[in-house]
Amino acid sequence: LSVEQLVAYLEKSFGVTVNRIFLHGDTEDRALYNALDKKKLDWTISYDDEGKVTVSDGVYTQWPQIRMAVQMLGRLPPTSGQRAIFKTQVEKVKVSLEQTKESFMKKFQGNVSDAYLQVYRPSEEGEKQDYFDAVFKGRDYLTLGVDCHTEEKEDITLPCVKYTF
């Protein structure tokens, strides 16, 4: 089952909109699925024929440094040598946005267990990683927490979901 299918199943079964899916009991801000990350798929950075940059509003919250570069590209004449500096800044953010979208889609369309490994497996090698691998190998299930909301925007946390893979 992919993360995308799990989200669709939960939304259909409970009549809610899923905000986050995370390891039940986890107190850190990590998640297998976050609706805010899905919104980033709609964000764009583009240039018109005159070289003016158009940026989705959400991009400014994630990468605030791009605001100045966009303003300067709008003000500077096309012949200005400083345009290259600001255009490079915009291009770097554009690449970051594309990488963010690609990473999200890989996790979203991949298996729930793979997303869990990607998010929760300790990055440093050693005892923590060995322990995690041993526990994960010995289980065929995950306990997941689900934050969601109703059509009336009332926040709901579903009871612990046992996901068997």
mmCIF file of C-alpha atoms in Angstrom:
data_model
loop_
_atom_site.group_PDB
_atom_site.id
_atom_site.type_symbol
_atom_site.label_atom_id
_atom_site.label_comp_id
_atom_site.label_asym_id
_atom_site.label_seq_id
_atom_site.Cartn_x
_atom_site.Cartn_y
_atom_site.Cartn_z
ATOM 1 C CA LEU A 1 0.000 0.000 0.000
ATOM 2 C CA SER A 2 1.414 3.397 -0.917
ATOM 3 C CA VAL A 3 1.234 6.459 1.309
ATOM 4 C CA GLU A 4 -1.083 8.000 -1.292
ATOM 5 C CA GLN A 5 -3.443 5.007 -1.079
ATOM 6 C CA LEU A 6 -3.363 5.071 2.735
ATOM 7 C CA VAL A 7 -4.289 8.769 2.770
ATOM 8 C CA ALA A 8 -7.143 8.144 0.311
ATOM 9 C CA TYR A 9 -8.375 5.159 2.378
ATOM 10 C CA LEU A 10 -8.359 7.129 5.647
ATOM 11 C CA GLU A 11 -10.112 10.112 4.078
ATOM 12 C CA LYS A 12 -12.805 7.929 2.495
ATOM 13 C CA SER A 13 -13.309 5.708 5.564
ATOM 14 C CA PHE A 14 -13.573 8.488 8.130
ATOM 15 C CA GLY A 15 -14.866 11.377 5.995
ATOM 16 C CA VAL A 16 -11.952 13.627 6.947
ATOM 17 C CA THR A 17 -9.046 15.416 5.304
ATOM 18 C CA VAL A 18 -5.688 14.047 6.486
ATOM 19 C CA ASN A 19 -3.155 16.648 7.649
ATOM 20 C CA ARG A 20 -0.365 14.368 8.885
ATOM 21 C CA ILE A 21 0.485 10.695 9.298
ATOM 22 C CA PHE A 22 3.270 9.981 11.781
ATOM 23 C CA LEU A 23 4.629 7.311 14.102
ATOM 24 C CA HIS A 24 2.190 7.078 17.014
ATOM 25 C CA GLY A 25 3.737 8.617 20.123
ATOM 26 C CA ASP A 26 6.480 10.471 18.224
ATOM 27 C CA THR A 27 6.976 13.929 19.695
ATOM 28 C CA GLU A 28 9.261 15.264 16.953
ATOM 29 C CA ASP A 29 7.999 17.084 13.873
ATOM 30 C CA ARG A 30 8.550 14.162 11.486
ATOM 31 C CA ALA A 31 5.830 12.585 9.366
ATOM 32 C CA LEU A 32 5.260 9.932 6.720
ATOM 33 C CA TYR A 33 2.793 12.337 5.133
ATOM 34 C CA ASN A 34 2.236 16.046 5.615
ATOM 35 C CA ALA A 35 -0.477 17.893 3.686
ATOM 36 C CA LEU A 36 1.681 21.034 3.722
ATOM 37 C CA ASP A 37 4.297 19.167 1.690
ATOM 38 C CA LYS A 38 1.631 18.158 -0.814
ATOM 39 C CA LYS A 39 0.684 21.814 -1.310
ATOM 40 C CA LYS A 40 4.247 22.471 -2.480
ATOM 41 C CA LEU A 41 3.446 20.499 -5.639
ATOM 42 C CA ASP A 42 1.361 23.483 -6.781
ATOM 43 C CA TRP A 43 4.128 26.017 -6.154
ATOM 44 C CA THR A 44 5.894 27.438 -9.205
ATOM 45 C CA ILE A 45 8.736 29.737 -10.149
ATOM 46 C CA SER A 46 8.610 30.921 -13.749
ATOM 47 C CA TYR A 47 9.853 33.649 -16.068
ATOM 48 C CA ASP A 48 7.781 35.578 -18.603
ATOM 49 C CA ASP A 49 9.001 36.728 -22.035
ATOM 50 C CA GLU A 50 10.497 39.907 -20.573
ATOM 51 C CA GLY A 51 12.476 38.007 -17.912
ATOM 52 C CA LYS A 52 10.160 38.956 -15.037
ATOM 53 C CA VAL A 53 9.859 36.279 -12.359
ATOM 54 C CA THR A 54 6.517 34.929 -11.135
ATOM 55 C CA VAL A 55 6.619 33.079 -7.815
ATOM 56 C CA SER A 56 3.828 31.300 -5.912
ATOM 57 C CA ASP A 57 3.148 32.838 -2.480
ATOM 58 C CA GLY A 58 4.075 29.672 -0.603
ATOM 59 C CA VAL A 59 7.604 29.778 -1.984
ATOM 60 C CA TYR A 60 8.270 32.947 0.009
ATOM 61 C CA THR A 61 7.445 31.216 3.296
ATOM 62 C CA GLN A 62 9.816 28.319 2.590
ATOM 63 C CA TRP A 63 12.601 30.387 0.981
ATOM 64 C CA PRO A 64 12.231 34.015 2.177
ATOM 65 C CA GLN A 65 15.549 35.054 0.601
ATOM 66 C CA ILE A 66 13.993 34.812 -2.870
ATOM 67 C CA ARG A 67 11.736 37.834 -2.237
ATOM 68 C CA MET A 68 14.608 40.324 -2.585
ATOM 69 C CA ALA A 69 15.953 38.593 -5.709
ATOM 70 C CA VAL A 70 12.516 38.707 -7.382
ATOM 71 C CA GLN A 71 12.087 42.389 -6.489
ATOM 72 C CA MET A 72 15.518 43.270 -7.854
ATOM 73 C CA LEU A 73 14.967 41.355 -11.088
ATOM 74 C CA GLY A 74 11.772 43.364 -11.569
ATOM 75 C CA ARG A 75 13.579 46.676 -10.993
ATOM 76 C CA LEU A 76 16.895 46.199 -12.793
ATOM 77 C CA PRO A 77 17.079 46.851 -16.527
ATOM 78 C CA PRO A 78 17.768 43.835 -18.782
ATOM 79 C CA THR A 79 21.254 45.159 -19.532
ATOM 80 C CA SER A 80 22.326 45.319 -15.870
ATOM 81 C CA GLY A 81 25.210 43.064 -14.890
ATOM 82 C CA GLN A 82 23.717 42.524 -11.416
ATOM 83 C CA ARG A 83 20.744 40.612 -12.872
ATOM 84 C CA ALA A 84 22.917 37.501 -13.164
ATOM 85 C CA ILE A 85 23.504 37.446 -9.400
ATOM 86 C CA PHE A 86 19.793 37.646 -8.577
ATOM 87 C CA LYS A 87 18.833 35.242 -11.352
ATOM 88 C CA THR A 88 21.296 32.690 -9.907
ATOM 89 C CA GLN A 89 19.592 33.012 -6.508
ATOM 90 C CA VAL A 90 16.193 32.404 -8.085
ATOM 91 C CA GLU A 91 17.525 29.419 -10.052
ATOM 92 C CA LYS A 92 18.951 27.845 -6.864
ATOM 93 C CA VAL A 93 15.570 28.123 -5.147
ATOM 94 C CA LYS A 94 13.873 26.736 -8.270
ATOM 95 C CA VAL A 95 16.169 23.689 -8.165
ATOM 96 C CA SER A 96 15.469 23.251 -4.429
ATOM 97 C CA LEU A 97 11.728 23.424 -5.077
ATOM 98 C CA GLU A 98 11.963 20.770 -7.797
ATOM 99 C CA GLN A 99 14.012 18.516 -5.478
ATOM 100 C CA THR A 100 11.428 19.000 -2.724
ATOM 101 C CA LYS A 101 8.613 18.031 -5.099
ATOM 102 C CA GLU A 102 10.530 14.995 -6.352
ATOM 103 C CA SER A 103 11.349 13.821 -2.822
ATOM 104 C CA PHE A 104 7.718 14.210 -1.723
ATOM 105 C CA MET A 105 6.357 12.308 -4.736
ATOM 106 C CA LYS A 106 8.829 9.460 -4.207
ATOM 107 C CA LYS A 107 7.676 9.089 -0.606
ATOM 108 C CA PHE A 108 3.989 9.706 -1.421
ATOM 109 C CA GLN A 109 3.834 7.100 -4.201
ATOM 110 C CA GLY A 110 6.078 4.613 -2.386
ATOM 111 C CA ASN A 111 5.193 1.989 0.198
ATOM 112 C CA VAL A 112 4.229 3.100 3.698
ATOM 113 C CA SER A 113 6.995 0.912 5.187
ATOM 114 C CA ASP A 114 9.603 2.512 2.877
ATOM 115 C CA ALA A 115 8.419 6.002 3.867
ATOM 116 C CA TYR A 116 8.703 4.970 7.530
ATOM 117 C CA LEU A 117 12.293 3.808 6.996
ATOM 118 C CA GLN A 118 13.172 7.012 5.156
ATOM 119 C CA VAL A 119 11.763 9.256 7.874
ATOM 120 C CA TYR A 120 12.499 7.395 11.120
ATOM 121 C CA ARG A 121 15.639 5.287 10.577
ATOM 122 C CA PRO A 122 18.567 6.966 12.398
ATOM 123 C CA SER A 123 21.018 8.511 9.932
ATOM 124 C CA GLU A 124 24.170 7.861 11.980
ATOM 125 C CA GLU A 125 25.527 4.334 11.767
ATOM 126 C CA GLY A 126 26.048 2.384 14.962
ATOM 127 C CA GLU A 127 23.967 1.078 17.846
ATOM 128 C CA LYS A 128 20.874 3.185 17.199
ATOM 129 C CA GLN A 129 20.683 2.131 13.558
ATOM 130 C CA ASP A 130 21.346 -1.542 14.413
ATOM 131 C CA TYR A 131 18.637 -1.483 17.087
ATOM 132 C CA PHE A 132 16.170 0.200 14.722
ATOM 133 C CA ASP A 133 16.885 -2.376 11.993
ATOM 134 C CA ALA A 134 16.485 -5.306 14.411
ATOM 135 C CA VAL A 135 13.141 -4.003 15.729
ATOM 136 C CA PHE A 136 11.863 -3.163 12.237
ATOM 137 C CA LYS A 137 12.848 -6.592 10.881
ATOM 138 C CA GLY A 138 11.041 -8.324 13.763
ATOM 139 C CA ARG A 139 7.733 -6.519 13.165
ATOM 140 C CA ASP A 140 5.245 -6.640 10.341
ATOM 141 C CA TYR A 141 3.264 -3.603 11.490
ATOM 142 C CA LEU A 142 3.517 0.081 12.355
ATOM 143 C CA THR A 143 1.441 2.077 14.807
ATOM 144 C CA LEU A 144 0.500 5.353 13.185
ATOM 145 C CA GLY A 145 -0.995 8.568 14.443
ATOM 146 C CA VAL A 146 -3.243 10.565 12.127
ATOM 147 C CA ASP A 147 -4.027 14.264 12.472
ATOM 148 C CA CYS A 148 -6.930 15.370 10.296
ATOM 149 C CA HIS A 149 -9.866 17.761 10.068
ATOM 150 C CA THR A 150 -13.524 17.663 9.108
ATOM 151 C CA GLU A 151 -15.248 19.698 6.398
ATOM 152 C CA GLU A 152 -16.046 22.232 9.136
ATOM 153 C CA LYS A 153 -12.266 22.571 9.797
ATOM 154 C CA GLU A 154 -12.593 20.908 13.211
ATOM 155 C CA ASP A 155 -9.238 19.281 14.127
ATOM 156 C CA ILE A 156 -9.387 15.575 14.909
ATOM 157 C CA THR A 157 -6.762 13.034 15.939
ATOM 158 C CA LEU A 158 -7.788 9.512 15.012
ATOM 159 C CA PRO A 159 -7.121 6.675 17.468
ATOM 160 C CA CYS A 160 -3.855 4.807 16.900
ATOM 161 C CA VAL A 161 -3.917 3.053 13.512
ATOM 162 C CA LYS A 162 -2.183 -0.331 13.296
ATOM 163 C CA TYR A 163 -0.834 -0.641 9.761
ATOM 164 C CA THR A 164 0.194 -4.208 8.838
ATOM 165 C CA PHE A 165 2.502 -4.732 5.875
#
